[in-house]
């Protein structure tokens, strides 16, 4: 039986450039070994070499030379890009590039804070921490006539988002490079590069609020943040959200959103919104924060530690595998590399999700924030200007959701079941709408008029 050597391609014989593989290749064939290359599906023997005078071998060699050249160029380019990134991170240090609320001191040795602008940034973080979305913040800044940092076009939600998602306000500098026209982070962030202007606790609260908003029903809110039950009200029949229907101050209702859009829920009940809000605020004020049993942050922290150990273990494994891959690129190693890489990616995703959850659990708004905001709303001396009412109502809506409240609206019982995570008992209250659906009623009146007229 002849000896057969199977390899992926010629250069895999000894992981060298194809030309360097030629000598051992011919040596093997001369020794009577049959060589099979998988990439171009060729089979070489002493006889076949004699038959075509080595022409087929030349063809095979050209294919491999081309492939080798391509991959060499690619890895050269990747390396060059990385080196450029590293250089740029150093060169940019103490250039004029800095956030819009800072300027380089005349002697170029440090950055100075432009206090009026820094105050606006602080306001943006504080409002975000109380649960106000970037769109509302931009609108309110424009309404108040606060000039934007760039250009004359006022404030945009996208700029606010950028400001909140960078850590520059905390003094951290993240170098970036342009890749295919997009700004991408290059190298690790540099702490203490800029003077910090926002307290870390406020920044974490803002992050917690952004994460909670992302998970729940956010969206445009009216000028006075009408529906403070927006994140917690749900239809008991279908579990969907409740829609706010407002027709002036006296006629405000909540109804199942799916049912109103005729999307599979049959609950047609209308609940009196003003009454539901009053009852909810009353019930919340009765809650004792100290009586709460929270499974809370400890579980998440343990889980996070477990996942972080996984990440460390898997990335160590990947490093070892890649080292082995250098000397011996068998199919098994290739398979393990891709398997380990996939599992590492999943572990990193889980790590990010748990870190988000922990931020919400530890820094998110809670029952004390809710109670403070309700007291403020109900304080007789509280200024009733539109802007401050909006703020305090937004804080209530955000804290109610973050504190773990749900209000299930039961159609048949025409009452609401209020629950809060960490408390055994539900609070029930009724908030019957005195009238039926205003639309149906209008139709009814219209029909009556038609009959009478
Ligand atoms: Zn429903």
Coordinates of C-alpha atoms and ligand atoms in Angstrom, one line a residue:
X1 CA 0.0 0.0 0.0
X2 CA 1.5 3.4 -1.0
X3 CA 2.1 6.0 1.6
X4 CA -0.3 9.0 1.2
X5 CA 0.2 12.4 2.8
X6 CA -2.8 14.6 2.8
X7 CA -2.4 18.3 3.4
X8 CA -4.6 21.3 3.0
X9 CA -2.2 23.0 0.6
X10 CA 1.4 23.0 -0.3
X11 CA 2.5 25.7 2.1
X12 CA 0.9 23.7 5.0
X13 CA 3.7 21.2 4.7
X14 CA 5.8 23.3 6.9
X15 CA 3.9 26.6 7.2
X16 CA 6.3 28.4 5.0
X17 CA 5.9 30.4 1.8
X18 CA 4.9 27.9 -0.9
X19 CA 8.2 28.3 -2.7
X20 CA 10.1 27.1 0.4
X21 CA 7.9 24.1 0.6
X22 CA 8.9 23.0 -2.9
X23 CA 12.1 21.2 -1.9
X24 CA 10.7 19.0 0.8
X25 CA 7.6 18.4 -1.4
X26 CA 9.8 17.0 -4.3
X27 CA 11.8 15.1 -1.7
X28 CA 8.7 13.4 -0.4
X29 CA 7.5 12.5 -3.9
X30 CA 10.9 11.1 -4.9
X31 CA 10.7 9.0 -1.8
X32 CA 7.6 7.3 -3.3
X33 CA 5.0 9.0 -1.2
X34 CA 1.7 10.1 -2.7
X35 CA 0.8 13.7 -1.9
X36 CA -2.8 15.0 -1.9
X37 CA -3.5 18.7 -1.5
X38 CA -7.1 19.5 -0.5
X39 CA -7.4 23.2 -1.5
X40 CA -6.9 22.5 -5.2
X41 CA -7.7 18.8 -5.0
X42 CA -4.5 17.5 -6.6
X43 CA -2.8 14.2 -6.3
X44 CA 1.0 14.1 -7.0
X45 CA 3.1 10.9 -7.4
X46 CA 6.4 10.2 -9.0
X47 CA 4.5 8.8 -12.0
X48 CA 2.2 11.8 -12.4
X49 CA 5.2 14.1 -12.3
X50 CA 6.8 12.1 -15.1
X51 CA 3.7 12.2 -17.2
X52 CA 3.2 15.9 -17.4
X53 CA 6.7 17.1 -16.7
X54 CA 5.6 18.9 -13.5
X55 CA 3.2 21.2 -15.3
X56 CA 0.3 20.4 -12.9
X57 CA 2.7 21.0 -10.0
X58 CA 3.5 24.5 -11.3
X59 CA -0.2 25.3 -11.6
X60 CA -0.8 24.2 -8.1
X61 CA 2.1 26.2 -6.9
X62 CA 0.8 29.4 -8.6
X63 CA -2.6 29.0 -6.9
X64 CA -0.9 28.7 -3.6
X65 CA 1.6 31.6 -4.1
X66 CA -1.4 33.8 -4.9
X67 CA -3.3 32.8 -1.7
X68 CA -0.2 33.2 0.4
X69 CA 0.5 36.6 -1.0
X70 CA -3.1 37.7 -0.3
X71 CA -3.2 36.6 3.3
X72 CA 0.3 38.1 4.0
X73 CA -0.9 41.5 2.6
X74 CA -4.0 41.3 4.8
X75 CA -2.2 40.6 8.0
X76 CA 0.4 43.3 7.2
X77 CA -2.4 45.8 6.8
X78 CA -4.1 44.8 10.0
X79 CA -0.8 45.2 11.9
X80 CA -0.1 48.6 10.3
X81 CA -3.6 49.8 11.3
X82 CA -3.0 48.9 14.9
X83 CA 0.4 50.6 15.1
X84 CA -1.1 53.7 13.6
X85 CA -3.8 53.7 16.3
X86 CA -1.3 53.3 19.1
X87 CA 0.8 56.2 17.7
X88 CA -2.2 58.4 17.4
X89 CA -3.3 57.9 21.0
X90 CA 0.1 59.2 22.1
X91 CA 0.4 62.1 19.7
X92 CA -3.0 63.5 20.5
X93 CA -2.2 63.9 24.1
X94 CA -2.6 67.5 25.2
X95 CA -3.5 68.7 21.8
X96 CA -6.5 71.0 21.5
X97 CA -8.9 68.1 21.1
X98 CA -11.1 68.2 24.2
X99 CA -14.8 68.2 25.1
X100 CA -16.8 71.3 24.4
X101 CA -16.9 72.4 28.1
X102 CA -13.1 72.6 28.3
X103 CA -10.4 74.6 26.7
X104 CA -6.6 74.2 26.6
X105 CA -4.9 76.7 29.0
X106 CA -2.6 79.2 27.1
X107 CA 0.5 77.4 28.3
X108 CA -0.9 74.1 27.0
X109 CA -0.2 72.4 30.2
X110 CA -3.7 71.7 31.4
X111 CA -7.4 72.1 30.5
X112 CA -9.6 74.8 31.9
X113 CA -13.3 74.3 32.7
X114 CA -15.8 76.7 31.1
X115 CA -18.2 76.8 34.0
X116 CA -21.4 77.9 32.3
X117 CA -21.1 75.0 29.9
X118 CA -20.1 72.6 32.6
X119 CA -23.3 73.6 34.4
X120 CA -25.3 72.6 31.4
X121 CA -23.6 69.2 31.2
X122 CA -24.3 68.7 34.9
X123 CA -27.9 69.6 34.3
X124 CA -28.1 67.0 31.5
X125 CA -26.8 64.3 33.7
X126 CA -29.0 65.2 36.6
X127 CA -32.2 65.3 34.4
X128 CA -31.2 61.9 32.8
X129 CA -30.8 60.5 36.3
X130 CA -34.3 61.5 37.1
X131 CA -35.6 59.6 34.2
X132 CA -36.0 62.2 31.5
X133 CA -35.2 61.1 28.0
X134 CA -32.7 62.8 25.6
X135 CA -35.4 64.1 23.3
X136 CA -37.2 65.9 26.1
X137 CA -33.9 67.3 27.5
X138 CA -33.0 68.7 24.0
X139 CA -36.5 70.2 23.6
X140 CA -36.4 71.8 27.1
X141 CA -32.9 73.3 26.5
X142 CA -34.0 74.8 23.2
X143 CA -37.2 76.1 24.7
X144 CA -35.2 77.8 27.5
X145 CA -33.0 79.4 24.8
X146 CA -29.8 77.7 26.0
X147 CA -27.3 78.0 23.1
X148 CA -25.9 74.7 21.9
X149 CA -22.2 73.9 22.1
X150 CA -21.7 73.5 18.4
X151 CA -23.2 75.5 15.6
X152 CA -26.4 77.6 15.7
X153 CA -28.9 74.7 15.3
X154 CA -29.7 74.3 19.0
X155 CA -29.7 71.0 20.9
X156 CA -30.2 67.6 19.3
X157 CA -31.1 64.4 21.1
X158 CA -28.2 62.7 19.3
X159 CA -25.7 65.2 20.8
X160 CA -27.1 64.6 24.3
X161 CA -26.8 60.9 23.8
X162 CA -23.2 61.3 22.7
X163 CA -22.4 63.4 25.7
X164 CA -24.0 60.9 28.1
X165 CA -22.4 57.9 26.6
X166 CA -18.8 59.2 26.6
X167 CA -17.0 59.3 29.9
X168 CA -15.4 62.6 29.1
X169 CA -17.4 64.4 31.8
X170 CA -15.8 62.0 34.3
X171 CA -12.4 63.0 33.1
X172 CA -11.8 59.9 31.0
X173 CA -10.3 60.2 27.5
X174 CA -11.0 57.5 24.9
X175 CA -8.8 57.9 21.9
X176 CA -10.5 57.2 18.6
X177 CA -9.5 56.6 15.0
X178 CA -11.4 56.7 11.8
X179 CA -12.0 53.4 10.1
X180 CA -13.9 53.4 6.9
X181 CA -15.2 56.9 7.8
X182 CA -16.5 55.7 11.2
X183 CA -15.0 56.8 14.6
X184 CA -13.9 53.7 16.5
X185 CA -12.2 53.4 19.9
X186 CA -8.4 52.9 19.7
X187 CA -6.6 51.6 22.7
X188 CA -7.8 51.6 26.3
X189 CA -9.5 54.7 27.9
X190 CA -7.2 57.1 29.8
X191 CA -8.5 58.0 33.2
X192 CA -7.8 61.4 34.8
X193 CA -6.9 63.0 31.4
X194 CA -9.5 65.8 31.6
X195 CA -10.7 67.6 34.8
X196 CA -13.9 65.7 35.8
X197 CA -17.0 67.9 36.0
X198 CA -19.7 65.4 36.9
X199 CA -19.9 63.4 40.1
X200 CA -19.4 59.7 39.5
X201 CA -22.5 58.8 41.6
X202 CA -24.7 61.1 39.4
X203 CA -23.2 59.6 36.3
X204 CA -24.0 56.1 37.5
X205 CA -27.5 57.1 38.4
X206 CA -27.9 58.5 34.9
X207 CA -26.6 55.3 33.4
X208 CA -29.0 53.3 35.5
X209 CA -31.9 55.5 34.3
X210 CA -30.8 55.1 30.6
X211 CA -30.7 51.3 31.0
X212 CA -34.1 51.2 32.6
X213 CA -35.6 53.4 29.9
X214 CA -34.1 51.1 27.3
X215 CA -35.9 48.2 28.8
X216 CA -39.3 49.8 29.2
X217 CA -41.8 51.8 27.3
X218 CA -40.1 55.1 26.7
X219 CA -41.2 57.7 24.3
X220 CA -42.4 61.2 23.9
X221 CA -44.2 62.6 26.9
X222 CA -46.5 65.6 26.9
X223 CA -45.4 69.0 28.1
X224 CA -46.4 68.2 31.7
X225 CA -45.5 64.5 31.6
X226 CA -49.2 63.5 31.9
X227 CA -49.0 59.8 32.4
X228 CA -46.8 59.0 35.4
X229 CA -48.1 55.4 35.4
X230 CA -46.7 54.9 31.9
X231 CA -44.1 52.3 32.9
X232 CA -46.0 50.3 35.4
X233 CA -49.6 50.1 34.1
X234 CA -50.6 46.9 32.4
X235 CA -53.8 45.3 31.2
X236 CA -54.6 42.3 33.5
X237 CA -56.3 40.5 30.6
X238 CA -53.4 40.5 28.1
X239 CA -50.4 41.8 30.0
X240 CA -49.9 44.6 27.5
X241 CA -49.5 48.2 28.3
X242 CA -52.2 50.7 29.0
X243 CA -52.7 53.7 26.8
X244 CA -53.4 57.2 28.1
X245 CA -56.4 58.9 26.6
X246 CA -56.6 62.6 27.4
X247 CA -59.4 65.0 26.6
X248 CA -58.7 67.9 28.8
X249 CA -58.0 67.8 32.5
X250 CA -61.3 66.3 33.6
X251 CA -61.5 63.5 31.1
X252 CA -58.4 61.4 31.3
X253 CA -58.5 57.7 30.9
X254 CA -56.4 54.6 30.7
X255 CA -57.3 51.7 28.4
X256 CA -55.7 48.5 27.1
X257 CA -53.5 49.5 24.2
X258 CA -53.9 46.2 22.3
X259 CA -57.7 46.4 22.7
X260 CA -57.9 49.9 21.4
X261 CA -55.9 49.0 18.4
X262 CA -58.1 45.8 18.0
X263 CA -55.0 43.7 18.4
X264 CA -56.3 40.7 20.2
X265 CA -57.4 41.9 23.6
X266 CA -61.1 42.1 24.4
X267 CA -60.8 44.3 27.5
X268 CA -62.8 47.4 26.6
X269 CA -62.9 49.0 30.1
X270 CA -61.9 52.6 30.6
X271 CA -60.2 53.5 33.8
X272 CA -60.3 57.0 35.3
X273 CA -56.7 58.2 35.1
X274 CA -56.9 61.0 37.7
X275 CA -58.3 58.6 40.2
X276 CA -55.8 55.8 39.4
X277 CA -52.9 58.3 39.8
X278 CA -54.2 59.6 43.1
X279 CA -54.8 56.1 44.4
X280 CA -51.3 55.0 43.3
X281 CA -49.6 58.0 44.9
X282 CA -51.6 57.4 48.2
X283 CA -50.7 53.7 48.2
X284 CA -47.0 54.3 47.4
X285 CA -46.8 56.8 50.3
X286 CA -48.1 54.1 52.6
X287 CA -45.2 51.7 51.7
X288 CA -42.5 51.3 54.3
X289 CA -39.1 51.1 52.6
X290 CA -37.5 49.4 55.6
X291 CA -40.1 46.5 55.4
X292 CA -38.9 45.6 52.0
X293 CA -37.3 42.2 51.3
X294 CA -35.0 42.5 48.3
X295 CA -33.3 39.5 46.8
X296 CA -31.4 42.3 45.0
X297 CA -27.8 43.0 44.2
X298 CA -26.0 40.2 46.0
X299 CA -27.4 37.5 43.6
X300 CA -26.4 39.6 40.6
X301 CA -23.0 40.3 42.0
X302 CA -22.3 36.6 42.5
X303 CA -23.5 35.8 39.1
X304 CA -21.3 38.5 37.6
X305 CA -18.2 37.1 39.5
X306 CA -19.0 33.7 38.1
X307 CA -19.2 35.0 34.5
X308 CA -16.1 37.1 35.0
X309 CA -14.2 33.9 36.0
X310 CA -15.5 32.3 32.8
X311 CA -14.3 35.2 30.7
X312 CA -10.8 34.9 32.3
X313 CA -10.7 31.2 31.9
X314 CA -11.8 31.2 28.3
X315 CA -9.5 34.0 27.2
X316 CA -6.6 32.2 28.8
X317 CA -7.6 29.1 26.9
X318 CA -7.8 31.0 23.7
X319 CA -4.3 32.4 24.1
X320 CA -2.9 28.9 24.7
X321 CA -4.8 27.5 21.7
X322 CA -3.5 30.3 19.5
X323 CA 0.0 29.6 20.6
X324 CA -0.5 25.9 19.8
X325 CA -2.0 26.9 16.4
X326 CA 1.3 28.6 15.5
X327 CA 3.2 25.3 15.5
X328 CA 0.4 22.8 14.7
X329 CA -2.7 23.9 12.8
X330 CA -4.7 20.6 12.9
X331 CA -8.4 20.6 12.3
X332 CA -9.0 19.9 16.0
X333 CA -7.2 23.0 17.0
X334 CA -9.0 25.1 14.4
X335 CA -12.3 23.8 15.8
X336 CA -11.4 24.5 19.4
X337 CA -10.2 28.0 18.6
X338 CA -13.5 28.9 17.0
X339 CA -15.5 27.1 19.7
X340 CA -13.6 28.9 22.5
X341 CA -13.9 32.2 20.7
X342 CA -17.7 31.8 20.4
X343 CA -18.0 30.9 24.1
X344 CA -15.9 33.8 25.1
X345 CA -18.0 36.2 23.1
X346 CA -21.2 34.8 24.8
X347 CA -19.5 35.1 28.2
X348 CA -18.6 38.7 27.4
X349 CA -22.2 39.5 26.4
X350 CA -23.5 38.0 29.6
X351 CA -20.9 40.0 31.5
X352 CA -22.1 43.3 29.9
X353 CA -25.7 42.4 30.7
X354 CA -25.0 41.6 34.3
X355 CA -23.0 44.8 34.8
X356 CA -25.9 46.8 33.4
X357 CA -28.3 45.0 35.8
X358 CA -25.9 45.7 38.7
X359 CA -25.8 49.4 37.9
X360 CA -29.6 49.5 37.9
X361 CA -29.8 47.5 41.2
X362 CA -27.2 49.6 43.0
X363 CA -27.6 53.1 41.5
X364 CA -31.1 53.0 40.0
X365 CA -33.9 55.0 41.5
X366 CA -35.8 53.3 44.3
X367 CA -38.6 53.6 46.7
X368 CA -37.0 56.5 48.7
X369 CA -36.6 58.5 45.5
X370 CA -40.2 57.8 44.7
X371 CA -41.5 58.9 48.1
X372 CA -39.3 62.0 48.0
X373 CA -40.7 63.0 44.6
X374 CA -44.3 62.4 45.6
X375 CA -43.9 64.5 48.7
X376 CA -42.5 67.2 46.5
X377 CA -45.4 67.0 44.1
X378 CA -47.9 67.3 47.0
X379 CA -46.1 70.0 48.9
X380 CA -48.4 73.0 49.0
X381 CA -45.5 75.5 48.5
X382 CA -44.3 73.6 45.5
X383 CA -43.9 75.9 42.5
X384 CA -46.4 74.9 39.9
X385 CA -44.5 76.2 36.9
X386 CA -44.8 73.8 33.9
X387 CA -41.1 73.0 33.9
X388 CA -40.7 72.0 37.5
X389 CA -43.9 70.0 37.4
X390 CA -42.6 68.1 34.4
X391 CA -39.4 67.3 36.3
X392 CA -41.1 66.0 39.4
X393 CA -43.6 64.0 37.5
X394 CA -40.9 62.5 35.3
X395 CA -39.0 61.6 38.5
X396 CA -42.1 59.9 39.9
X397 CA -42.7 57.9 36.7
X398 CA -39.1 56.8 36.5
X399 CA -38.8 55.9 40.2
X400 CA -42.1 54.0 40.3
X401 CA -40.9 51.7 37.5
X402 CA -37.3 51.4 38.9
X403 CA -38.7 50.6 42.4
X404 CA -40.4 47.6 40.9
X405 CA -44.1 48.6 40.9
X406 CA -46.7 47.1 38.6
X407 CA -50.3 48.1 38.4
X408 CA -52.5 45.5 36.8
X409 CA -55.9 46.9 35.5
X410 CA -58.6 44.3 35.9
X411 CA -61.5 44.8 33.5
X412 CA -64.3 42.8 35.2
X413 CA -63.5 43.8 38.7
X414 CA -62.9 47.4 37.5
X415 CA -60.1 47.8 40.0
X416 CA -56.4 47.9 40.0
X417 CA -53.9 45.5 41.7
X418 CA -50.8 47.3 42.7
X419 CA -47.8 45.2 43.5
X420 CA -44.2 46.1 44.4
X421 CA -41.2 43.8 44.3
X422 CA -40.1 42.9 47.8
X423 CA -43.6 43.2 49.3
X424 CA -45.9 40.2 49.8
X425 CA -49.3 41.9 49.6
X426 CA -50.9 43.6 46.8
X427 CA -52.9 46.9 47.3
X428 CA -56.2 46.9 45.5
X429 CA -58.0 50.1 44.6
X430 CA -60.8 51.0 42.3
X431 CA -60.8 53.8 39.7
X432 CA -64.0 53.3 37.9
X433 CA -64.5 55.5 34.9
X434 CA -67.8 57.3 35.5
X435 CA -68.6 57.3 31.8
X436 CA -68.1 54.8 29.0
X437 CA -65.7 55.2 26.2
X438 CA -65.9 58.9 25.2
X439 CA -65.7 57.9 21.5
X440 CA -68.6 55.4 21.8
X441 CA -70.5 58.0 23.8
X442 CA -70.0 60.6 21.1
X443 CA -71.3 58.1 18.6
X444 CA -74.2 57.4 20.8
X445 CA -75.0 61.1 21.1
X446 CA -74.6 61.5 17.4
X447 CA -77.0 58.6 16.8
X448 CA -79.6 60.2 19.2
X449 CA -79.4 63.5 17.5
X450 CA -80.0 61.8 14.2
X451 CA -83.1 60.1 15.6
X452 CA -84.4 63.2 17.2
X453 CA -83.6 65.5 14.3
Ligands
LIG1 ZN1 -55.5 44.0 27.2

